[in-house]
Coordinates of C-alpha atoms and ligand atoms in Angstrom, one line a residue:
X439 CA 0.0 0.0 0.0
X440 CA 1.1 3.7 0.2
X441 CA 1.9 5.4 2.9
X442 CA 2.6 8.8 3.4
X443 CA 5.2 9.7 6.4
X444 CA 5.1 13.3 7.7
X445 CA 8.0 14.9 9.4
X446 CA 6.3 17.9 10.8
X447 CA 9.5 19.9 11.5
X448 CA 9.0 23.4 12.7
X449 CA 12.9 24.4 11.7
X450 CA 14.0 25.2 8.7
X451 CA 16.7 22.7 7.9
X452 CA 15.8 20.7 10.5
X453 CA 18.2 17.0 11.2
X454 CA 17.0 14.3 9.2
X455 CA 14.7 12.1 12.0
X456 CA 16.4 8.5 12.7
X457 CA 13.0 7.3 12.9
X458 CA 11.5 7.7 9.7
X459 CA 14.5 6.5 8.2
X460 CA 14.2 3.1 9.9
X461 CA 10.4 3.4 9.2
X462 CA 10.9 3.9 5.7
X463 CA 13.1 0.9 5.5
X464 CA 11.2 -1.9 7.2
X465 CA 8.0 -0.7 5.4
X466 CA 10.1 -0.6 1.7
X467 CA 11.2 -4.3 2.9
X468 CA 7.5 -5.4 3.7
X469 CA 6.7 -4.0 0.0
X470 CA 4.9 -0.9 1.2
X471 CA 5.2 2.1 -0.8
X472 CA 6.7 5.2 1.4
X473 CA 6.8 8.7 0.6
X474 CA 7.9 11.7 3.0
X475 CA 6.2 15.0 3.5
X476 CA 9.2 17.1 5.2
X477 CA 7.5 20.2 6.8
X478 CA 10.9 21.7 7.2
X479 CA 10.7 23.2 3.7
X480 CA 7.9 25.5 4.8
X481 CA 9.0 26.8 8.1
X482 CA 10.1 30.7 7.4
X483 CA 14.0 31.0 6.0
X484 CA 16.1 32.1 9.2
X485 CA 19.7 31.7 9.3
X486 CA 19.7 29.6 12.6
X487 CA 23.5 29.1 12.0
X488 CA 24.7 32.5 12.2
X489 CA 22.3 33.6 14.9
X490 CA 24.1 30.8 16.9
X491 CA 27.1 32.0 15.6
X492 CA 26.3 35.5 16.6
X493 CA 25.6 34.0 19.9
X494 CA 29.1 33.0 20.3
X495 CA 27.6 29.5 20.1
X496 CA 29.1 28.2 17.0
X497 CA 32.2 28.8 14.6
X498 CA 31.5 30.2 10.5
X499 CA 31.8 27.3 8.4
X500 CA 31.4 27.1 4.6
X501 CA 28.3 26.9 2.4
X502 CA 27.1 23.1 1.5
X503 CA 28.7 22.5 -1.8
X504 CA 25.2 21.7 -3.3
X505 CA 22.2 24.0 -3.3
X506 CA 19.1 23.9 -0.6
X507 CA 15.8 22.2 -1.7
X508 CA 13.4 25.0 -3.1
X509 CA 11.5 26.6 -0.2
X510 CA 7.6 26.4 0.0
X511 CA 5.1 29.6 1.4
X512 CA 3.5 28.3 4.8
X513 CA 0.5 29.4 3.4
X514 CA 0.7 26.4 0.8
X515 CA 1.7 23.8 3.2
X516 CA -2.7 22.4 3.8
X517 CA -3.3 22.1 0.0
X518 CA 0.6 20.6 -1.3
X519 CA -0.1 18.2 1.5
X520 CA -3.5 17.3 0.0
X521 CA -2.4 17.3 -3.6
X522 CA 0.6 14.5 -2.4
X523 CA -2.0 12.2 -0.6
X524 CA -3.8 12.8 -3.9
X525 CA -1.2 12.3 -6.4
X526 CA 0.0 9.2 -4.7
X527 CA -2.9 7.8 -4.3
X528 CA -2.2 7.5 -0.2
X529 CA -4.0 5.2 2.1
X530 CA -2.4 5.5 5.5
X531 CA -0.4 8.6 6.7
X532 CA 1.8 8.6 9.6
X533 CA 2.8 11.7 11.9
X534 CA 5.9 11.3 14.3
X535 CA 5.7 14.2 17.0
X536 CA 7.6 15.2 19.9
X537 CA 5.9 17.4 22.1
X538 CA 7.4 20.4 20.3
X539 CA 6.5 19.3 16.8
X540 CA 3.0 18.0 17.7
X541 CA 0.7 21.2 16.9
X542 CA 2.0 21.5 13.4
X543 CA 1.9 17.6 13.2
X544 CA -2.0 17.7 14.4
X545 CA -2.4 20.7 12.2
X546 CA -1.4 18.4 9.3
X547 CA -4.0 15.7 10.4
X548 CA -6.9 18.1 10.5
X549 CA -6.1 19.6 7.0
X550 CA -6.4 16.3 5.7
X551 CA -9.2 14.8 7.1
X552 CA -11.2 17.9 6.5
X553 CA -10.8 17.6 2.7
X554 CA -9.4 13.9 2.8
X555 CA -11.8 12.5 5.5
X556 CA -11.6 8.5 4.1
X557 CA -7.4 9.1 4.9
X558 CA -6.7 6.7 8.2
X559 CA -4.1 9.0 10.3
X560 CA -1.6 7.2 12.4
X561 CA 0.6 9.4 15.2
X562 CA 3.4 8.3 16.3
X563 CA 6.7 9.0 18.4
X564 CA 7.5 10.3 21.7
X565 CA 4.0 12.7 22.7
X566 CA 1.8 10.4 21.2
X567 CA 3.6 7.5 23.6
X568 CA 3.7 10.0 26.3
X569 CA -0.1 11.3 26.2
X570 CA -1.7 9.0 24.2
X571 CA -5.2 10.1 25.7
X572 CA -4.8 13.9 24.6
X573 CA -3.7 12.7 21.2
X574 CA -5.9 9.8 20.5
X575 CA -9.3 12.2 21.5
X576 CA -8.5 14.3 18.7
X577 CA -11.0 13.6 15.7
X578 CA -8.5 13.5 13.1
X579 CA -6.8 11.3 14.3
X580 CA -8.2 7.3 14.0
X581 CA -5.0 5.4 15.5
X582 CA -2.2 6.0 17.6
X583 CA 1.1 3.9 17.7
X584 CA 3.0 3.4 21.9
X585 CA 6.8 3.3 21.7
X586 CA 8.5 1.4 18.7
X587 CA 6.5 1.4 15.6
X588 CA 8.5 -0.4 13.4
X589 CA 6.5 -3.9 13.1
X590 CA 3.2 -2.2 14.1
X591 CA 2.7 -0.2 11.6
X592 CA 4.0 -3.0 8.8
X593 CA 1.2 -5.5 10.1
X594 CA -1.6 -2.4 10.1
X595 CA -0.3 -2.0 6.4
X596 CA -0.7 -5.4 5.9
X597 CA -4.0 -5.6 7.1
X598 CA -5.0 -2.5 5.3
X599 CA -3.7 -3.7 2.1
X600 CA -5.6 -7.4 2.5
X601 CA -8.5 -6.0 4.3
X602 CA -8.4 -7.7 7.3
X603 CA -9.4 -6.6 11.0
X604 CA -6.4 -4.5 12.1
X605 CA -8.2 -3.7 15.5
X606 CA -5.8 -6.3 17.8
X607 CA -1.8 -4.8 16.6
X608 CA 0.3 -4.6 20.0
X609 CA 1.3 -1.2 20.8
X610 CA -1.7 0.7 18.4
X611 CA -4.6 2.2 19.8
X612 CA -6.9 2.2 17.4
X613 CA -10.3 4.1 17.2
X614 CA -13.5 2.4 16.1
X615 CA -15.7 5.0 16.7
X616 CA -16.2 8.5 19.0
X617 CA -16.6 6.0 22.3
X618 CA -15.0 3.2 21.2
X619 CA -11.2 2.8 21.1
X620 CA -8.9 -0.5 21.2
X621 CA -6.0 0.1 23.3
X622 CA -3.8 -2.9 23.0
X623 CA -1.1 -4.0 24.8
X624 CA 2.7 -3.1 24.1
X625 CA 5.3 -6.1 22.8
X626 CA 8.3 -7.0 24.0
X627 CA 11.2 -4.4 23.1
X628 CA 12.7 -5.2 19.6
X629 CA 16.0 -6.8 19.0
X630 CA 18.4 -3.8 17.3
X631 CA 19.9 -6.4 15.6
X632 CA 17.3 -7.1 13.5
X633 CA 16.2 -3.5 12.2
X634 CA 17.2 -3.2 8.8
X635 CA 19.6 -0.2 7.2
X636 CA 18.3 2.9 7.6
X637 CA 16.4 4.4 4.3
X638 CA 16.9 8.4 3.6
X639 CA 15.5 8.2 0.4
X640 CA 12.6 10.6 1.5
X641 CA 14.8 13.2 2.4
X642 CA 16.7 16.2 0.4
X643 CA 20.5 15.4 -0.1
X644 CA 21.3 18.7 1.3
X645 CA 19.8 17.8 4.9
X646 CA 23.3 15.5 5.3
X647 CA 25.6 18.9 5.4
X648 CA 26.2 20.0 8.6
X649 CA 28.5 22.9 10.0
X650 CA 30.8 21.5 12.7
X651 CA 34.1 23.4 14.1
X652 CA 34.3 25.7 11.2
X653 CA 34.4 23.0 8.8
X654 CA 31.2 21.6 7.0
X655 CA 30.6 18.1 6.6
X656 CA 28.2 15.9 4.9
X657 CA 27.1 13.8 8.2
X658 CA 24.8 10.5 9.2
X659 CA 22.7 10.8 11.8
X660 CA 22.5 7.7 13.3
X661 CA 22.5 5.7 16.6
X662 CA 23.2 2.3 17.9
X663 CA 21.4 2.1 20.9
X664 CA 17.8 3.1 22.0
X665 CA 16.9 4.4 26.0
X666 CA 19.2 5.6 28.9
X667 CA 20.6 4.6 32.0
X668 CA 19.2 7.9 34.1
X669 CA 16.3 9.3 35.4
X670 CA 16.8 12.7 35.5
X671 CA 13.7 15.0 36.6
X672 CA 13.4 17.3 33.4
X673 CA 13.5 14.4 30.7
X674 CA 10.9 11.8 29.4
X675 CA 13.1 8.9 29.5
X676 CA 12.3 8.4 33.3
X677 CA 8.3 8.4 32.2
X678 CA 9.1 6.1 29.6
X679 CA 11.0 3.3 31.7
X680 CA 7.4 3.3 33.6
X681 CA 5.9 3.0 30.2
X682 CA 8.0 -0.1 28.8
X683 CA 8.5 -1.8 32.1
X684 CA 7.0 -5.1 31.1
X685 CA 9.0 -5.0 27.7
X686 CA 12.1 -5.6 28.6
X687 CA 15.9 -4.0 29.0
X688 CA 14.7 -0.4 28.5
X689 CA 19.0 0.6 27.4
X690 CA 19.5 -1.8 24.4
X691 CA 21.9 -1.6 22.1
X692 CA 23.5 -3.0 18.3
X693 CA 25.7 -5.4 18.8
X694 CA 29.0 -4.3 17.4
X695 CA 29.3 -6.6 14.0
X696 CA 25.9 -5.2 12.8
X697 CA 26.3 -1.3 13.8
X698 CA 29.4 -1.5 11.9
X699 CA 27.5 -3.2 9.3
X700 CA 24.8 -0.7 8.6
X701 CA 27.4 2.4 8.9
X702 CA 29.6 0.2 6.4
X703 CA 26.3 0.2 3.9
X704 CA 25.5 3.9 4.5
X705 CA 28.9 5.1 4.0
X706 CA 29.8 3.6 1.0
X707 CA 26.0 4.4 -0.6
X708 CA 25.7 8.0 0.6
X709 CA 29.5 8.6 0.3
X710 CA 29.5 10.4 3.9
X711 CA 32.3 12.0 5.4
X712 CA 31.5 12.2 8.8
X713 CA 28.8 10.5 11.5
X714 CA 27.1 11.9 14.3
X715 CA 25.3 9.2 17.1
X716 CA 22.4 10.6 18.4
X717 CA 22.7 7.7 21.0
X718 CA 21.7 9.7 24.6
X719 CA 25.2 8.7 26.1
X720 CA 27.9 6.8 24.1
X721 CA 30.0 6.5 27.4
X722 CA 27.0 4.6 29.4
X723 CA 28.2 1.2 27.1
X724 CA 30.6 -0.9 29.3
X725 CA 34.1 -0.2 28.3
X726 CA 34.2 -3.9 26.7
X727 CA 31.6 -3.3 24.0
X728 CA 33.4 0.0 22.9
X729 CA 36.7 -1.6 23.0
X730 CA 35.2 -4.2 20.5
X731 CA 33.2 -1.2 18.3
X732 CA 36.2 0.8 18.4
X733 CA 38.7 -1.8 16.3
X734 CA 35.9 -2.8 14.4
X735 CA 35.3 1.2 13.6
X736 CA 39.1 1.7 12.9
X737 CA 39.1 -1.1 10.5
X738 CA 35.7 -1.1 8.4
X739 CA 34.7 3.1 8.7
X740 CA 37.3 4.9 9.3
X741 CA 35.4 8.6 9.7
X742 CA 35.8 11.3 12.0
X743 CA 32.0 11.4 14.2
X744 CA 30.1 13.0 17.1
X745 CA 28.7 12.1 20.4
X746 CA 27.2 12.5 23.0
X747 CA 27.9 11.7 26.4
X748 CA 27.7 11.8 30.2
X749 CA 29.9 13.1 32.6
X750 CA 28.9 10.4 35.0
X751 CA 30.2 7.5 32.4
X752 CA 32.7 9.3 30.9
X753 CA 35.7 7.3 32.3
X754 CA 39.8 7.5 30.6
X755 CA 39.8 4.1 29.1
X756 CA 36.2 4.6 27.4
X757 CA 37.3 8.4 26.1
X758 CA 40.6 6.0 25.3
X759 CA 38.9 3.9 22.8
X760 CA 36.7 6.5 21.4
X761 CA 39.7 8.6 20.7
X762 CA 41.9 5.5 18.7
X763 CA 37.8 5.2 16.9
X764 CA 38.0 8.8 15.3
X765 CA 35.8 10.7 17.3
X766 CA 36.2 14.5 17.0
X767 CA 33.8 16.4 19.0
X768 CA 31.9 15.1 22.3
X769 CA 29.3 16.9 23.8
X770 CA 29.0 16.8 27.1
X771 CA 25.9 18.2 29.7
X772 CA 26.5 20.3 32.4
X773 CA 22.8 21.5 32.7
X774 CA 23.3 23.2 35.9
X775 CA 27.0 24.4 37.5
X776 CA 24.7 24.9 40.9
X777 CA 25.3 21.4 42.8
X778 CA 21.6 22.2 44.6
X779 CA 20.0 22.4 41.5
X780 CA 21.9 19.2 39.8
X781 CA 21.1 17.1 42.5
X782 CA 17.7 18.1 44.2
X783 CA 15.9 19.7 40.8
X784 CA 17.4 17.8 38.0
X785 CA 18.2 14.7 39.6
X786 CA 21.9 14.4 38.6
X787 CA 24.2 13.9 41.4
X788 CA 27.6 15.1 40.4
X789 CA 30.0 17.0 41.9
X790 CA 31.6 20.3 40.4
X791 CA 34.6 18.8 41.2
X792 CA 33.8 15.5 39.3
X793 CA 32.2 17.3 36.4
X794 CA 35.5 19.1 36.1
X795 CA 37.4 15.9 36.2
X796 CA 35.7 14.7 33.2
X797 CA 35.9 17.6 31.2
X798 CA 39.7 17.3 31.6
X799 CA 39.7 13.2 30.7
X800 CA 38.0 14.4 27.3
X801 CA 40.3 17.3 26.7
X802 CA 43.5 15.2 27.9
X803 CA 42.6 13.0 25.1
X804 CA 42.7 15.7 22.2
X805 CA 38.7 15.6 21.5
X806 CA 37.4 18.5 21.5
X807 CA 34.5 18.8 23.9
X808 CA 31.1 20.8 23.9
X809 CA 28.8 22.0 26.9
X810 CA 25.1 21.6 27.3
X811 CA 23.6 24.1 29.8
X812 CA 20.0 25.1 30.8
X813 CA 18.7 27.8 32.3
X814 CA 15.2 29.1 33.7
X815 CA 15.1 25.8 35.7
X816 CA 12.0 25.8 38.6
X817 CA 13.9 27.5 41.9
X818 CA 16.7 28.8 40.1
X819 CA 17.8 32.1 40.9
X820 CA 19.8 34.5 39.0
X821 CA 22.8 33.6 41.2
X822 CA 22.8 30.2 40.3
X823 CA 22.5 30.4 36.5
X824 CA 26.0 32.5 37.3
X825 CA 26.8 29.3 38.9
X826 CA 26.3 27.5 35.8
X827 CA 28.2 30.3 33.7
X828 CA 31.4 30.1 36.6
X829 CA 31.4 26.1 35.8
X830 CA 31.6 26.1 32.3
X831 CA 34.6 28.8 32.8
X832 CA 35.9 26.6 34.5
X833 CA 35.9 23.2 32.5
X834 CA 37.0 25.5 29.4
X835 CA 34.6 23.3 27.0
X836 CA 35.3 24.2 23.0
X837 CA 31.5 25.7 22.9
X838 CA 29.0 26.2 25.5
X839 CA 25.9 26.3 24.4
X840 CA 22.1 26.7 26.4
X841 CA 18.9 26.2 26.1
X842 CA 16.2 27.8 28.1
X843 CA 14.3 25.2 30.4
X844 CA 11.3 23.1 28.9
X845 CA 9.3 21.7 30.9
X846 CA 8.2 18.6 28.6
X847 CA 4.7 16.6 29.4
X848 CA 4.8 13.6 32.2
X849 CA 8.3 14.6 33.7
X850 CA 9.0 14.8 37.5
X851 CA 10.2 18.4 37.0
X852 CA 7.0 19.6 35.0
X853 CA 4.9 18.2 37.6
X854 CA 6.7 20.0 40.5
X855 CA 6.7 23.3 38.4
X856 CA 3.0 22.5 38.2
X857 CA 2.2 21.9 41.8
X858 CA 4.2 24.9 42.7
X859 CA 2.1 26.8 40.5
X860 CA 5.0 28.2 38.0
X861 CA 3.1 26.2 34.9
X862 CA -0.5 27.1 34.3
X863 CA -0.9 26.8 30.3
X864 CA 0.6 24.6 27.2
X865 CA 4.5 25.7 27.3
X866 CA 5.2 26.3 23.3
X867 CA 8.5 24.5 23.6
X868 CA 11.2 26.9 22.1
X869 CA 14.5 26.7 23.4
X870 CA 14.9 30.6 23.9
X871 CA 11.8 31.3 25.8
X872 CA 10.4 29.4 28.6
X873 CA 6.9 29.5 29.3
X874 CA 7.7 28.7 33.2
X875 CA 6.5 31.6 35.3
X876 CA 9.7 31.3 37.4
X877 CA 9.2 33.4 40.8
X878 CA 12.8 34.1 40.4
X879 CA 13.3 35.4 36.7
X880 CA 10.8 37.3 34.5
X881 CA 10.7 35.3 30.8
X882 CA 12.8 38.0 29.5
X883 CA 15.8 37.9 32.1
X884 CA 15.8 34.3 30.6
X885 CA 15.7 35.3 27.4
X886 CA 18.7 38.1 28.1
X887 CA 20.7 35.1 29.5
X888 CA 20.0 32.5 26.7
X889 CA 21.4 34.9 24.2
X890 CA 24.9 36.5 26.5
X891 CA 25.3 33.0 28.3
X892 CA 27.9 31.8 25.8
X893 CA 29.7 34.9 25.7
X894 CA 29.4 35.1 29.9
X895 CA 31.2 31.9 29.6
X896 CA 34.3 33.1 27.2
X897 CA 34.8 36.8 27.9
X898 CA 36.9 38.2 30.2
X899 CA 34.9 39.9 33.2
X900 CA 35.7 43.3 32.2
X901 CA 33.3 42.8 29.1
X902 CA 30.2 42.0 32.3
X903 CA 28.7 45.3 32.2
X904 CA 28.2 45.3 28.1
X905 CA 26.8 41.7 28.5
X906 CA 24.4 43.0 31.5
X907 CA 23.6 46.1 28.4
X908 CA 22.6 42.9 26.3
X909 CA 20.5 40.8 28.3
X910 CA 18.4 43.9 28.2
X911 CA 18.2 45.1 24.9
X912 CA 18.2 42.5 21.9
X913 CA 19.0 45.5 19.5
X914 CA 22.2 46.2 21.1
X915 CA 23.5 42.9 21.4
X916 CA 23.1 42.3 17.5
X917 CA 25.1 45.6 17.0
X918 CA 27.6 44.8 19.7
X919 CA 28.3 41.0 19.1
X920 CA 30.5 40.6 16.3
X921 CA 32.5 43.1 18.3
X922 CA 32.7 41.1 21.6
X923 CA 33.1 37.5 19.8
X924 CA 36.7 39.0 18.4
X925 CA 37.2 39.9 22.4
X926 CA 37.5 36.2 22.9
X927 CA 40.8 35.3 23.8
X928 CA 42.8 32.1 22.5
X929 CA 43.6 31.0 25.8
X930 CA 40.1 30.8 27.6
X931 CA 39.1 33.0 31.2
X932 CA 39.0 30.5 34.0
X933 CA 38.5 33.1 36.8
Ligands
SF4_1483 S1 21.1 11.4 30.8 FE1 20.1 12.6 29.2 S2 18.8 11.1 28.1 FE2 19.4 10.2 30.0 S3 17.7 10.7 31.4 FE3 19.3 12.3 31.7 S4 18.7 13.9 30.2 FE4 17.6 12.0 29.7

């Protein structure tokens, strides 16, 4: 049958979603027909590079050698999307959303059942799996898919292309009528190793260049692993252990023959020149299985890559094998540098001293090494997001970049910010504003701090006083930044 998939991707240029690419692939290999609808091409042009550059955030790099994908007016996005289902003649369309990317995703389903209404819509990803109830009341939307939806939704295409009852598939809820739903039970976990090649056949060649260091690089996002070891308070993975606890080991991973063996495929067919693992911690794999992927790696790929990873698994003979394996940049999270905050609010118990520690194993090793920050956490005072800006002085990361705290659906630190009456509507989930009404910080003190925090963290403290200037007037830091990033000196302030 066909299927339409719809990445509803509210960033222009947005990273090419691991999901539909494995979606793509075991629906090709069931004989399905798949086509993507990438709503990146109608978000409105910004230059989200340099205004992260301008930030102090990331280093100019080169143009991709090959030109973007024509851009589309907003405006067009409900009819083109009709005219596809049309034109392909589409039976079944599927919406991944994460709670940030869910409005435009159900704006998508409502166009098309309101001119389309015979069109079964499917959502799936992480909101659907996390609020299945608020999704699956929606009237345009007739099924919803829990967790993994890689042989769920090739048996409901099965059934939809033979007709039969599709009302039992583990892991769909599936709507019969306005007071009728089928919520069935979730399967067991599935095994990594037998997911096939990823398929990015849906996607615009020029989604593979990204900007790294300076240098531009034609990149695979990929990962070998699926879940995490931790359970901090602001993240959905803790929610989602409660979720999948009768499925089994919620941190799975490839074993090391077959993740070389896809990268091997992809490399060689899409002619890459760099990877990047979106797996949530590289370093939480024992030291065994890297030591393994790492020779493997060397011999068979060969390419310089990304990670991420924890500073409470980062340990010298992991960063060790990861350093003979090619890797370039590792980004590590420091969220919080105030140790209150870390432990009580985000649920990461970690010393300054420790996080130091591992900041200097990474840099010992000659990788260079990124920080992750938040700020307009619930309780957190001005004070302490100075704390955070003092820490990453002190660790001397490559970049520190920050987001501004959102508080996602179903987490432990949402539900606090809740009962303490800081969250009282929808947050919009944009990582410069937060829609937390922190008692400690006005929404635009945050905002002030998102934009100078990288600079905070670089500058010399004599530059303070401008940066305060900044926080306060946007105008004036967009005259006055290109000045202060050539301020930075080579040797970084660790005052
Ligand atoms: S380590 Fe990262 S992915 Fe894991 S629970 Fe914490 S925030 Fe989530």
């Amino acid at each position: 049958m066909n299927i339409l998939l719809i990445y509803p991707n509210t960033q222009e240029h947005g990273d090419i979603p691991i999901s539909l690419t494995i979606l793509t692939a075991v629906l090709k290999k069931a004989h399905h027909i798949v086509h993507v609808f990438d709503c990146s091409l109608y978000t409105p042009e910004t230059d989200l590079h340099s205004i992260k550059e301008s930030f102090g955030m990331f280093k100019a790099a080169p143009q991709a050698p090959i030109s973007p994908p024509p851009r589309h007016n907003l405006d067009n996005l409900a009819a083109d999307l009709v005219n596809m289902i049309k034109d392909n003649n589409i039976h079944l369309v599927g919406i991944t959303a994460t709670s940030g990317t869910y409005p435009l995703g159900l704006q998508c389903s409502r166009y098309i059942k309101n001119k389309l209404p015979e069109i079964k819509v499917i959502f799936g990803g992480i909101h659907p799996t996390i609020c299945p109830e608020e999704v699956i009341k929606e009237k345009s939307v007739d099924m919803i898919c829990i967790g993994e939806g890689e042989d769920a939704l090739v048996e409901l295409c099965n059934a939809q292309d033979k007709n039969e009852p599709n009302q039992n598939i583990q892991n769909l809820w599936i709507k019969e009528n306005e007071n009728t739903i089928h919520r069935n039970p979730l399967r067991p976990f599935k095994d990594l190793d037998t997911l096939p090649t990823q398929d990015f056949s849906g996607f615009h060649e020029y989604d593979f260049y990204r900007p790294l260091d300076g240098k531009i690089y034609k990149m695979l996002n990929t990962e070998i692993s699926r879940g995490c070891v931790f359970l901090c308070h602001y993240c959905s993975n803790a929610h989602l252990r409660e979720v999948f606890t009768e499925c089994g080991t919620y941190h799975r991973r490839k074993s090391p023959e077959l993740a070389i063996k896809h990268l091997k495929t992809l490399t060689e067919k899409y002619d890459f020149d760099a990877i990047r693992f979106w797996d949530e911690d590289f370093t939480a794999f024992p030291a065994s299985y890297l030591k393994k992927l790492s020779e493997l790696y060397k011999k068979e790929i060969g390419l310089p890559f990304v990670v991420y990873a924890g500073t409470r698994t980062v340990t010298e003979e992991k960063i060790q094998y990861l350093k003979e394996m090619g890797c370039i940049t590792l980004a590590m999270a420091i969220e919080s540098g105030n140790y209150w905050i870390r432990k009580y609010i985000l649920n990461r118990d970690i010393t300054d001293e420790d996080i130091i520690q591992k900041y200097k194993i990474v840099k010992k090793s000659g990788i260079r090494v990124s920080a992750y920050n938040m700020i307009g956490l619930p309780f957190e005072t001005r004070k302490m997001v100075f704390d955070t800006i003092a820490l990453n002085r002190k660790v001397q990361a490559s970049t520190s970049s920050v987001a501004a705290y959102q508080p996602y659906p179903k987490t432990r630190l949402a539900n606090i910010a809740m009962e303490f009456g800081m969250l009282n509507k929808t947050p919009a989930y944009n990582s410069v504003r937060t829609d937390l009404n922190s008692p400690h910080m006005t929404t635009e003190e945050i905002e002030g701090l998102v934009r100078t925090f990288s600079l905070y963290t670089k500058l010399p403290r004599k530059f303070f006083p401008i940066l305060e200037k900044c926080e306060r007037d946007a105008e004036f830091a967009k005259k006055t930044f290109p000045k202060l990033i050539t301020q930075i000196p080579e040797k970084l302030c660790q005052d």
